[in-house]
Amino acid sequence: MSPETASQSLKTLHIQAPRVFIVACAVCLYYWHSGTGTIQTVEQIKNGTYDTGPFNRSDLIAPFIRYRETFQVAPAYNLSSCQIEKVMTTISNAVFCYITNASEFVANSRRISTEKYSTRLCLNQNFYENFTAVQELLGTSKTEYTIVRDPVSRFLSGFVNKCIGPSSVRDVRDIRIYPLRVIEPKDGLNGREHLYNYKILRYKEGKHGIPKLSHELDAIYKAAHVPEEIRQEIHKELCCEFIFE
């Protein structure tokens, strides 16, 4: 990228980013706080009759867009997790790696709470990028869940990681598109048709929130018939860390 192009991109970012951020945060907060789980609310959002005031509907990012679809899968237990960027994805990768191959995980002196994305043991094993493929793999008797996070917290976590921290992006083109990539409403689980098939957990932080979330996850793993000794290790490791990226 030439200096002139980079300069123009930064000017565009300076002008457009605040508007993108405000609109995207507004719609994310709208879905986060209005998502009470009632069938009526979800159906109103689907068919476009939900009152979005004080926001103009035409300015909001539409819900239930088929976006990037990423899943962690444990076929032996007919278990899958729909992944959302900056919502425990690295930890989730470690959990599914341990569930599917506990002996190798332990033999390599790995721990769920200390796995890093760049050096994770299972890499892209147990990883799918197509909703239909996951459904065909798991069949009709399956357990599916996803974890959602407060959109502002998620945005700030991602912004620090991608734009400020040691692993931050260096290309202005990536910085320009980052606000849209990280905070636009995600629908990796194809929610318009399959929302009710998923158990939806809310990300929790702090020394009281993480253990509570861990218990909620344990109930899901138990329902999927994951062995108790594996579940106990997962719970112990999750409770070692009070903040997840």
Short mmCIF file of C-alpha atoms in Angstrom, two decimals:
data_model
loop_
_atom_site.label_atom_id
_atom_site.label_comp_id
_atom_site.label_asym_id
_atom_site.label_seq_id
_atom_site.Cartn_x
_atom_site.Cartn_y
_atom_site.Cartn_z
CA MET A 1 0.00 0.00 0.00
CA SER A 2 1.42 3.38 -1.00
CA PRO A 3 1.78 6.22 1.55
CA GLU A 4 -0.89 8.20 -0.32
CA THR A 5 -3.36 5.31 -0.20
CA ALA A 6 -2.62 4.69 3.48
CA SER A 7 -3.16 8.36 4.26
CA GLN A 8 -6.50 8.39 2.46
CA SER A 9 -7.57 5.19 4.24
CA LEU A 10 -6.78 6.73 7.61
CA LYS A 11 -8.81 9.82 6.71
CA THR A 12 -11.73 7.61 5.70
CA LEU A 13 -11.40 5.65 8.93
CA HIS A 14 -11.34 8.86 10.96
CA ILE A 15 -14.56 10.05 9.33
CA GLN A 16 -16.50 6.79 9.16
CA ALA A 17 -15.35 4.79 12.18
CA PRO A 18 -17.29 6.80 14.81
CA ARG A 19 -20.55 6.39 12.87
CA VAL A 20 -19.90 2.69 12.25
CA PHE A 21 -19.02 2.15 15.89
CA ILE A 22 -22.05 3.99 17.25
CA VAL A 23 -24.54 2.33 14.91
CA ALA A 24 -23.05 -1.13 15.36
CA CYS A 25 -22.89 -0.79 19.15
CA ALA A 26 -26.46 0.46 19.22
CA VAL A 27 -27.81 -2.51 17.31
CA CYS A 28 -25.68 -4.99 19.26
CA LEU A 29 -26.86 -3.58 22.57
CA TYR A 30 -30.40 -3.64 21.26
CA TYR A 31 -30.21 -7.35 20.53
CA TRP A 32 -28.27 -8.08 23.71
CA HIS A 33 -30.70 -6.41 26.08
CA SER A 34 -33.91 -7.18 24.22
CA GLY A 35 -32.98 -10.81 23.69
CA THR A 36 -35.10 -12.06 26.56
CA GLY A 37 -35.45 -15.46 24.96
CA THR A 38 -39.20 -15.22 24.46
CA ILE A 39 -40.52 -16.75 21.27
CA GLN A 40 -42.60 -13.65 20.60
CA THR A 41 -39.60 -11.31 20.73
CA VAL A 42 -37.49 -13.51 18.48
CA GLU A 43 -40.28 -13.87 15.94
CA GLN A 44 -40.82 -10.10 15.88
CA ILE A 45 -37.12 -9.57 15.21
CA LYS A 46 -37.25 -12.17 12.44
CA ASN A 47 -40.22 -10.69 10.63
CA GLY A 48 -39.18 -7.06 11.13
CA THR A 49 -42.07 -5.96 13.33
CA TYR A 50 -40.08 -5.33 16.52
CA ASP A 51 -40.03 -1.66 17.54
CA THR A 52 -36.43 -0.47 17.16
CA GLY A 53 -37.08 3.07 18.41
CA PRO A 54 -35.35 5.42 18.94
CA PHE A 55 -33.19 3.93 16.15
CA ASN A 56 -34.21 4.07 12.51
CA ARG A 57 -34.52 0.49 11.24
CA SER A 58 -32.88 1.38 7.92
CA ASP A 59 -29.70 2.46 9.76
CA LEU A 60 -29.37 -0.79 11.71
CA ILE A 61 -27.49 -3.87 10.62
CA ALA A 62 -30.07 -6.54 9.86
CA PRO A 63 -30.25 -9.56 12.20
CA PHE A 64 -29.82 -13.20 11.21
CA ILE A 65 -27.39 -12.60 8.36
CA ARG A 66 -25.54 -15.76 7.30
CA TYR A 67 -22.06 -14.60 8.20
CA ARG A 68 -18.87 -16.49 8.97
CA GLU A 69 -19.79 -19.92 10.35
CA THR A 70 -17.29 -21.59 12.71
CA PHE A 71 -17.92 -24.55 14.98
CA GLN A 72 -16.05 -26.76 17.41
CA VAL A 73 -17.31 -30.34 17.24
CA ALA A 74 -16.95 -33.49 19.34
CA PRO A 75 -18.54 -36.17 17.10
CA ALA A 76 -18.28 -38.95 19.70
CA TYR A 77 -20.72 -37.03 21.90
CA ASN A 78 -22.79 -35.39 19.14
CA LEU A 79 -21.72 -32.07 20.65
CA SER A 80 -20.95 -28.76 18.94
CA SER A 81 -20.33 -25.15 19.86
CA CYS A 82 -20.96 -22.23 17.52
CA GLN A 83 -17.93 -19.95 17.84
CA ILE A 84 -18.12 -16.15 18.03
CA GLU A 85 -14.91 -14.15 17.78
CA LYS A 86 -13.69 -12.78 21.13
CA VAL A 87 -16.04 -14.99 23.13
CA MET A 88 -13.84 -17.72 24.64
CA THR A 89 -12.86 -19.17 21.26
CA THR A 90 -9.33 -20.16 22.32
CA ILE A 91 -10.59 -21.73 25.54
CA SER A 92 -13.34 -23.49 23.61
CA ASN A 93 -10.78 -24.93 21.21
CA ALA A 94 -8.83 -26.28 24.19
CA VAL A 95 -11.98 -27.74 25.77
CA PHE A 96 -12.98 -29.59 22.62
CA CYS A 97 -9.39 -30.74 22.09
CA TYR A 98 -9.41 -32.20 25.60
CA ILE A 99 -12.86 -33.78 25.18
CA THR A 100 -11.91 -35.50 21.92
CA ASN A 101 -8.37 -36.56 22.85
CA ALA A 102 -7.73 -36.25 26.57
CA SER A 103 -4.80 -38.69 26.67
CA GLU A 104 -2.78 -36.84 23.99
CA PHE A 105 -3.65 -33.50 25.57
CA VAL A 106 -2.26 -34.63 28.94
CA ALA A 107 0.73 -36.42 27.38
CA ASN A 108 1.78 -33.13 25.79
CA SER A 109 1.60 -31.38 29.19
CA ARG A 110 -1.19 -29.12 28.02
CA ARG A 111 -3.72 -27.31 30.18
CA ILE A 112 -7.03 -25.87 29.06
CA SER A 113 -6.44 -22.65 31.00
CA THR A 114 -3.02 -21.97 29.45
CA GLU A 115 -3.55 -22.88 25.78
CA LYS A 116 -2.61 -20.14 23.31
CA TYR A 117 -4.23 -19.68 19.93
CA SER A 118 -0.96 -19.67 17.97
CA THR A 119 0.37 -22.85 19.61
CA ARG A 120 -2.85 -24.75 20.32
CA LEU A 121 -2.47 -28.52 20.22
CA CYS A 122 -5.44 -29.40 18.03
CA LEU A 123 -5.03 -26.52 15.57
CA ASN A 124 -8.02 -26.89 13.22
CA GLN A 125 -9.03 -30.36 14.32
CA ASN A 126 -12.66 -30.56 15.44
CA PHE A 127 -13.17 -27.32 13.50
CA TYR A 128 -15.86 -26.77 10.86
CA GLU A 129 -16.85 -23.73 8.82
CA ASN A 130 -20.14 -24.93 7.41
CA PHE A 131 -23.38 -25.24 9.35
CA THR A 132 -24.86 -27.86 7.05
CA ALA A 133 -21.76 -30.06 7.33
CA VAL A 134 -22.00 -29.97 11.13
CA GLN A 135 -25.66 -30.96 11.04
CA GLU A 136 -24.92 -33.89 8.75
CA LEU A 137 -22.02 -35.00 10.95
CA LEU A 138 -23.95 -34.91 14.22
CA GLY A 139 -27.27 -36.27 13.00
CA THR A 140 -30.62 -35.69 14.69
CA SER A 141 -29.64 -36.47 18.29
CA LYS A 142 -27.22 -33.69 19.12
CA THR A 143 -26.36 -31.05 21.70
CA GLU A 144 -25.54 -27.57 20.39
CA TYR A 145 -24.71 -24.39 22.23
CA THR A 146 -23.15 -20.97 21.83
CA ILE A 147 -21.89 -18.29 24.21
CA VAL A 148 -22.76 -14.63 23.67
CA ARG A 149 -21.03 -11.62 25.19
CA ASP A 150 -21.95 -8.02 25.93
CA PRO A 151 -21.14 -6.33 22.59
CA VAL A 152 -19.24 -3.36 24.04
CA SER A 153 -17.06 -5.63 26.19
CA ARG A 154 -16.49 -7.84 23.16
CA PHE A 155 -15.56 -4.91 20.95
CA LEU A 156 -13.08 -3.47 23.46
CA SER A 157 -11.47 -6.87 24.02
CA GLY A 158 -11.09 -7.36 20.28
CA PHE A 159 -9.86 -3.82 19.64
CA VAL A 160 -7.11 -4.11 22.25
CA ASN A 161 -6.11 -7.52 20.91
CA LYS A 162 -6.14 -6.66 17.21
CA CYS A 163 -5.19 -2.98 17.15
CA ILE A 164 -3.17 -2.22 20.29
CA GLY A 165 -1.64 -5.39 21.77
CA PRO A 166 1.52 -7.27 20.69
CA SER A 167 -0.45 -9.29 18.11
CA SER A 168 -2.20 -6.23 16.71
CA VAL A 169 -2.70 -5.81 12.98
CA ARG A 170 -0.27 -3.54 11.19
CA ASP A 171 -2.04 -3.04 7.88
CA VAL A 172 -4.31 0.00 7.78
CA ARG A 173 -6.71 -1.98 5.58
CA ASP A 174 -7.27 -4.43 8.43
CA ILE A 175 -7.72 -1.59 10.92
CA ARG A 176 -10.26 0.04 8.61
CA ILE A 177 -12.50 -3.02 8.43
CA TYR A 178 -11.98 -4.15 12.02
CA PRO A 179 -14.98 -2.33 13.57
CA LEU A 180 -17.32 -4.10 11.16
CA ARG A 181 -15.68 -7.51 11.52
CA VAL A 182 -15.73 -7.65 15.28
CA ILE A 183 -18.98 -5.98 16.36
CA GLU A 184 -21.50 -6.61 13.65
CA PRO A 185 -24.19 -9.05 14.85
CA LYS A 186 -23.00 -12.58 14.18
CA ASP A 187 -25.23 -15.37 12.95
CA GLY A 188 -22.81 -18.24 12.53
CA LEU A 189 -25.45 -20.67 13.77
CA ASN A 190 -27.94 -19.71 11.03
CA GLY A 191 -30.31 -18.38 13.66
CA ARG A 192 -33.26 -17.57 11.46
CA GLU A 193 -34.07 -21.26 11.05
CA HIS A 194 -32.18 -22.95 13.88
CA LEU A 195 -32.04 -20.53 16.81
CA TYR A 196 -34.29 -22.67 18.99
CA ASN A 197 -32.04 -25.71 18.57
CA TYR A 198 -29.24 -23.98 20.46
CA LYS A 199 -28.64 -23.54 24.15
CA ILE A 200 -27.50 -19.92 24.46
CA LEU A 201 -25.28 -18.99 27.40
CA ARG A 202 -24.23 -15.50 28.40
CA TYR A 203 -20.55 -14.88 28.94
CA LYS A 204 -19.79 -13.99 32.54
CA GLU A 205 -16.71 -12.37 34.02
CA GLY A 206 -15.08 -12.19 37.42
CA LYS A 207 -14.47 -14.65 40.23
CA HIS A 208 -18.20 -15.29 40.64
CA GLY A 209 -19.24 -15.14 36.99
CA ILE A 210 -16.77 -17.63 35.55
CA PRO A 211 -17.62 -20.46 38.00
CA LYS A 212 -21.31 -19.91 37.24
CA LEU A 213 -20.67 -20.12 33.50
CA SER A 214 -18.56 -23.22 34.08
CA HIS A 215 -21.46 -24.92 35.86
CA GLU A 216 -23.76 -24.02 32.97
CA LEU A 217 -21.29 -25.53 30.51
CA ASP A 218 -20.94 -28.63 32.66
CA ALA A 219 -24.70 -29.19 32.49
CA ILE A 220 -24.47 -29.11 28.69
CA TYR A 221 -21.53 -31.52 28.61
CA LYS A 222 -23.34 -33.83 31.02
CA ALA A 223 -26.41 -33.85 28.78
CA ALA A 224 -24.10 -34.84 25.90
CA HIS A 225 -22.77 -37.75 28.02
CA VAL A 226 -19.22 -36.44 28.32
CA PRO A 227 -17.57 -38.59 31.05
CA GLU A 228 -17.54 -37.13 34.55
CA GLU A 229 -13.75 -37.18 34.94
CA ILE A 230 -13.37 -35.10 31.77
CA ARG A 231 -16.05 -32.67 32.92
CA GLN A 232 -14.39 -32.26 36.31
CA GLU A 233 -11.08 -31.37 34.69
CA ILE A 234 -12.77 -28.84 32.40
CA HIS A 235 -14.53 -27.22 35.35
CA LYS A 236 -11.30 -27.05 37.36
CA GLU A 237 -9.41 -25.46 34.47
CA LEU A 238 -12.13 -22.94 33.63
CA CYS A 239 -12.23 -21.79 37.23
CA CYS A 240 -8.45 -21.22 37.17
CA GLU A 241 -8.97 -18.19 34.96
CA PHE A 242 -11.27 -15.30 35.85
CA ILE A 243 -10.97 -13.48 32.51
CA PHE A 244 -11.08 -15.08 29.08
CA GLU A 245 -10.34 -13.54 25.72
#
